[in-house]
């Protein structure tokens, strides 16, 4: 099974936070179509719809609500990994 990319998770979390694709795209520093592609790829990979969307609103599905919590945790763990490894980049550490 393929795994989601960090970028896909970041886009997912941004849309869940803003409930707006254009605002989420701005947060992620990508265009709205590029963000939509990331979300579509993530939904295809996971095999579930993450958002219910129409012309006026974006809402998390039940699956999206559960998976956004896990995605936030994964992204936090990745940040911690980067911070933990940073101490070994200093010349006199370790």
Short mmCIF file of N, CA and C in Angstrom, two decimals:
data_model
loop_
_atom_site.label_atom_id
_atom_site.label_comp_id
_atom_site.label_asym_id
_atom_site.label_seq_id
_atom_site.Cartn_x
_atom_site.Cartn_y
_atom_site.Cartn_z
N UNK A 1 0.84 -1.19 0.00
CA UNK A 1 0.00 0.00 0.00
C UNK A 1 0.88 1.25 0.00
N UNK A 2 0.53 2.19 -0.84
CA UNK A 2 1.24 3.47 -0.85
C UNK A 2 0.87 4.26 0.39
N UNK A 3 1.78 5.10 0.82
CA UNK A 3 1.55 5.94 1.99
C UNK A 3 1.29 7.38 1.58
N UNK A 4 0.51 8.10 2.36
CA UNK A 4 0.29 9.52 2.07
C UNK A 4 1.60 10.29 2.20
N UNK A 5 1.71 11.35 1.42
CA UNK A 5 2.89 12.20 1.53
C UNK A 5 2.66 13.23 2.62
N UNK A 6 3.74 13.79 3.09
CA UNK A 6 3.64 14.86 4.07
C UNK A 6 2.84 16.02 3.49
N UNK A 7 3.07 16.33 2.24
CA UNK A 7 2.36 17.43 1.59
C UNK A 7 0.86 17.19 1.55
N UNK A 8 0.47 15.96 1.24
CA UNK A 8 -0.96 15.64 1.24
C UNK A 8 -1.57 15.84 2.62
N UNK A 9 -0.87 15.40 3.65
CA UNK A 9 -1.37 15.56 5.01
C UNK A 9 -1.44 17.04 5.40
N UNK A 10 -0.44 17.82 5.02
CA UNK A 10 -0.46 19.25 5.31
C UNK A 10 -1.65 19.93 4.64
N UNK A 11 -1.91 19.58 3.40
CA UNK A 11 -3.05 20.16 2.68
C UNK A 11 -4.36 19.73 3.33
N UNK A 12 -4.47 18.49 3.69
CA UNK A 12 -5.66 17.97 4.34
C UNK A 12 -5.94 18.71 5.64
N UNK A 13 -4.92 18.85 6.46
CA UNK A 13 -5.08 19.55 7.75
C UNK A 13 -5.45 21.01 7.53
N UNK A 14 -4.88 21.64 6.53
CA UNK A 14 -5.19 23.04 6.25
C UNK A 14 -6.65 23.21 5.81
N UNK A 15 -7.14 22.32 4.97
CA UNK A 15 -8.54 22.42 4.55
C UNK A 15 -9.45 22.15 5.75
N UNK A 16 -9.10 21.18 6.56
CA UNK A 16 -9.90 20.88 7.75
C UNK A 16 -9.93 22.07 8.71
N UNK A 17 -8.82 22.77 8.81
CA UNK A 17 -8.74 23.93 9.70
C UNK A 17 -9.59 25.09 9.18
N UNK A 18 -9.50 25.38 7.90
CA UNK A 18 -10.17 26.55 7.34
C UNK A 18 -11.56 26.26 6.79
N UNK A 19 -11.80 24.99 6.44
CA UNK A 19 -13.03 24.59 5.75
C UNK A 19 -13.26 25.44 4.50
N UNK A 20 -12.13 25.73 3.83
CA UNK A 20 -12.17 26.57 2.64
C UNK A 20 -10.94 26.24 1.80
N UNK A 21 -11.15 25.82 0.55
CA UNK A 21 -10.02 25.39 -0.27
C UNK A 21 -9.08 26.54 -0.64
N UNK A 22 -9.61 27.71 -0.94
CA UNK A 22 -8.74 28.83 -1.33
C UNK A 22 -7.89 29.28 -0.14
N UNK A 23 -8.50 29.40 1.03
CA UNK A 23 -7.75 29.82 2.22
C UNK A 23 -6.71 28.77 2.60
N UNK A 24 -7.07 27.51 2.48
CA UNK A 24 -6.12 26.43 2.77
C UNK A 24 -4.95 26.47 1.79
N UNK A 25 -5.23 26.75 0.53
CA UNK A 25 -4.17 26.84 -0.48
C UNK A 25 -3.20 27.96 -0.12
N UNK A 26 -3.72 29.08 0.35
CA UNK A 26 -2.86 30.18 0.78
C UNK A 26 -1.98 29.75 1.95
N UNK A 27 -2.55 29.04 2.92
CA UNK A 27 -1.77 28.55 4.06
C UNK A 27 -0.64 27.62 3.62
N UNK A 28 -0.92 26.83 2.59
CA UNK A 28 0.05 25.85 2.10
C UNK A 28 0.97 26.40 1.02
N UNK A 29 0.75 27.67 0.63
CA UNK A 29 1.57 28.32 -0.39
C UNK A 29 1.54 27.56 -1.72
N UNK A 30 0.32 27.15 -2.09
CA UNK A 30 0.10 26.50 -3.38
C UNK A 30 -1.15 27.11 -4.01
N UNK A 31 -1.37 26.81 -5.27
CA UNK A 31 -2.60 27.27 -5.91
C UNK A 31 -3.76 26.39 -5.44
N UNK A 32 -4.96 26.90 -5.58
CA UNK A 32 -6.13 26.13 -5.18
C UNK A 32 -6.26 24.84 -6.01
N UNK A 33 -6.04 24.88 -7.33
CA UNK A 33 -6.10 23.62 -8.09
C UNK A 33 -5.06 22.59 -7.62
N UNK A 34 -3.86 23.05 -7.28
CA UNK A 34 -2.83 22.12 -6.80
C UNK A 34 -3.24 21.50 -5.47
N UNK A 35 -3.83 22.29 -4.60
CA UNK A 35 -4.31 21.77 -3.32
C UNK A 35 -5.43 20.75 -3.55
N UNK A 36 -6.34 21.05 -4.45
CA UNK A 36 -7.43 20.13 -4.75
C UNK A 36 -6.90 18.79 -5.25
N UNK A 37 -5.86 18.83 -6.06
CA UNK A 37 -5.25 17.59 -6.56
C UNK A 37 -4.67 16.79 -5.39
N UNK A 38 -4.01 17.45 -4.46
CA UNK A 38 -3.45 16.75 -3.30
C UNK A 38 -4.56 16.05 -2.49
N UNK A 39 -5.67 16.76 -2.31
CA UNK A 39 -6.79 16.18 -1.56
C UNK A 39 -7.40 15.01 -2.33
N UNK A 40 -7.58 15.16 -3.62
CA UNK A 40 -8.14 14.08 -4.44
C UNK A 40 -7.23 12.85 -4.40
N UNK A 41 -5.92 13.06 -4.49
CA UNK A 41 -4.98 11.94 -4.44
C UNK A 41 -5.03 11.26 -3.08
N UNK A 42 -5.12 12.04 -2.02
CA UNK A 42 -5.18 11.47 -0.68
C UNK A 42 -6.47 10.67 -0.51
N UNK A 43 -7.59 11.20 -0.96
CA UNK A 43 -8.85 10.47 -0.87
C UNK A 43 -8.79 9.16 -1.67
N UNK A 44 -8.19 9.20 -2.85
CA UNK A 44 -8.06 7.99 -3.67
C UNK A 44 -7.16 6.97 -2.97
N UNK A 45 -6.08 7.44 -2.41
CA UNK A 45 -5.14 6.56 -1.72
C UNK A 45 -5.79 5.88 -0.52
N UNK A 46 -6.53 6.66 0.26
CA UNK A 46 -7.16 6.13 1.47
C UNK A 46 -8.47 5.39 1.18
N UNK A 47 -9.06 5.69 0.04
CA UNK A 47 -10.31 5.04 -0.33
C UNK A 47 -11.53 5.57 0.41
N UNK A 48 -11.43 6.79 0.92
CA UNK A 48 -12.56 7.41 1.64
C UNK A 48 -12.67 8.88 1.25
N UNK A 49 -13.87 9.41 1.35
CA UNK A 49 -14.08 10.85 1.16
C UNK A 49 -13.75 11.53 2.48
N UNK A 50 -12.94 12.57 2.40
CA UNK A 50 -12.55 13.31 3.59
C UNK A 50 -13.44 14.53 3.82
N UNK A 51 -13.99 15.06 2.73
CA UNK A 51 -14.82 16.26 2.79
C UNK A 51 -16.09 16.09 1.99
N UNK A 52 -17.15 16.70 2.50
CA UNK A 52 -18.36 16.91 1.73
C UNK A 52 -18.27 18.34 1.24
N UNK A 53 -18.41 18.56 -0.06
CA UNK A 53 -18.25 19.90 -0.57
C UNK A 53 -19.32 20.20 -1.61
N UNK A 54 -19.75 21.45 -1.57
CA UNK A 54 -20.62 21.95 -2.62
C UNK A 54 -20.14 23.37 -2.93
N UNK A 55 -20.90 24.11 -3.66
CA UNK A 55 -20.46 25.45 -4.06
C UNK A 55 -20.30 26.41 -2.88
N UNK A 56 -20.99 26.13 -1.79
CA UNK A 56 -21.00 27.08 -0.68
C UNK A 56 -20.25 26.63 0.56
N UNK A 57 -20.05 25.36 0.73
CA UNK A 57 -19.45 24.92 2.00
C UNK A 57 -18.57 23.69 1.82
N UNK A 58 -17.70 23.53 2.81
CA UNK A 58 -16.83 22.37 2.91
C UNK A 58 -16.98 21.84 4.33
N UNK A 59 -17.29 20.58 4.46
CA UNK A 59 -17.44 19.96 5.77
C UNK A 59 -16.64 18.66 5.82
N UNK A 60 -16.10 18.35 6.98
CA UNK A 60 -15.43 17.07 7.17
C UNK A 60 -16.45 15.95 7.20
N UNK A 61 -16.14 14.84 6.59
CA UNK A 61 -16.96 13.64 6.74
C UNK A 61 -16.58 13.00 8.08
N UNK A 62 -17.28 11.96 8.47
CA UNK A 62 -16.94 11.25 9.70
C UNK A 62 -15.52 10.68 9.59
N UNK A 63 -15.18 10.14 8.43
CA UNK A 63 -13.83 9.61 8.21
C UNK A 63 -12.81 10.74 8.28
N UNK A 64 -13.14 11.88 7.67
CA UNK A 64 -12.23 13.03 7.69
C UNK A 64 -11.98 13.52 9.10
N UNK A 65 -13.02 13.55 9.94
CA UNK A 65 -12.86 14.02 11.32
C UNK A 65 -11.92 13.11 12.10
N UNK A 66 -12.02 11.83 11.89
CA UNK A 66 -11.13 10.89 12.57
C UNK A 66 -9.71 11.00 12.02
N UNK A 67 -9.60 11.03 10.70
CA UNK A 67 -8.28 11.00 10.08
C UNK A 67 -7.52 12.33 10.21
N UNK A 68 -8.22 13.44 10.38
CA UNK A 68 -7.51 14.71 10.56
C UNK A 68 -6.79 14.71 11.91
N UNK A 69 -7.38 14.09 12.93
CA UNK A 69 -6.70 14.00 14.23
C UNK A 69 -5.42 13.19 14.10
N UNK A 70 -5.50 12.08 13.41
CA UNK A 70 -4.32 11.24 13.19
C UNK A 70 -3.28 11.97 12.34
N UNK A 71 -3.74 12.69 11.34
CA UNK A 71 -2.82 13.44 10.47
C UNK A 71 -2.09 14.52 11.25
N UNK A 72 -2.80 15.22 12.12
CA UNK A 72 -2.15 16.24 12.96
C UNK A 72 -1.08 15.61 13.84
N UNK A 73 -1.39 14.44 14.39
CA UNK A 73 -0.41 13.74 15.22
C UNK A 73 0.82 13.31 14.42
N UNK A 74 0.61 12.82 13.22
CA UNK A 74 1.73 12.41 12.37
C UNK A 74 2.60 13.61 12.04
N UNK A 75 1.98 14.73 11.67
CA UNK A 75 2.76 15.93 11.34
C UNK A 75 3.52 16.45 12.56
N UNK A 76 2.91 16.37 13.74
CA UNK A 76 3.60 16.78 14.97
C UNK A 76 4.79 15.87 15.23
N UNK A 77 4.61 14.57 15.03
CA UNK A 77 5.71 13.62 15.22
C UNK A 77 6.85 13.90 14.25
N UNK A 78 6.52 14.24 13.01
CA UNK A 78 7.56 14.56 12.03
C UNK A 78 8.33 15.82 12.42
N UNK A 79 7.61 16.83 12.94
CA UNK A 79 8.29 18.05 13.40
C UNK A 79 9.24 17.72 14.56
N UNK A 80 8.76 16.88 15.50
CA UNK A 80 9.60 16.48 16.63
C UNK A 80 10.82 15.71 16.16
N UNK A 81 10.66 14.87 15.16
CA UNK A 81 11.78 14.12 14.60
C UNK A 81 12.83 15.08 14.05
N UNK A 82 12.37 16.07 13.31
CA UNK A 82 13.29 17.06 12.77
C UNK A 82 14.01 17.83 13.86
N UNK A 83 13.27 18.21 14.90
CA UNK A 83 13.88 18.95 16.01
C UNK A 83 14.89 18.08 16.77
N UNK A 84 14.54 16.82 16.98
CA UNK A 84 15.45 15.92 17.68
C UNK A 84 16.73 15.68 16.90
N UNK A 85 16.61 15.58 15.59
CA UNK A 85 17.80 15.34 14.78
C UNK A 85 18.65 16.60 14.64
N UNK A 86 18.05 17.76 14.81
CA UNK A 86 18.79 19.02 14.65
C UNK A 86 19.93 19.14 15.65
N UNK A 87 19.75 18.57 16.84
CA UNK A 87 20.81 18.69 17.84
C UNK A 87 22.10 18.00 17.40
N UNK A 88 22.00 17.04 16.50
CA UNK A 88 23.19 16.32 16.04
C UNK A 88 23.87 17.02 14.86
N UNK A 89 23.25 18.07 14.36
CA UNK A 89 23.86 18.81 13.28
C UNK A 89 24.86 19.84 13.79
N UNK A 90 24.80 20.11 15.08
CA UNK A 90 25.73 21.09 15.67
C UNK A 90 27.10 20.42 15.81
N UNK A 91 28.17 21.15 15.55
CA UNK A 91 29.51 20.54 15.53
C UNK A 91 29.97 19.89 16.83
N UNK A 92 29.57 20.42 17.96
CA UNK A 92 30.08 19.89 19.24
C UNK A 92 29.03 19.15 20.03
N UNK A 93 27.98 18.67 19.39
CA UNK A 93 26.93 17.96 20.11
C UNK A 93 27.08 16.45 19.94
N UNK A 94 26.29 15.72 20.72
CA UNK A 94 26.26 14.29 20.56
C UNK A 94 27.21 13.60 21.45
#
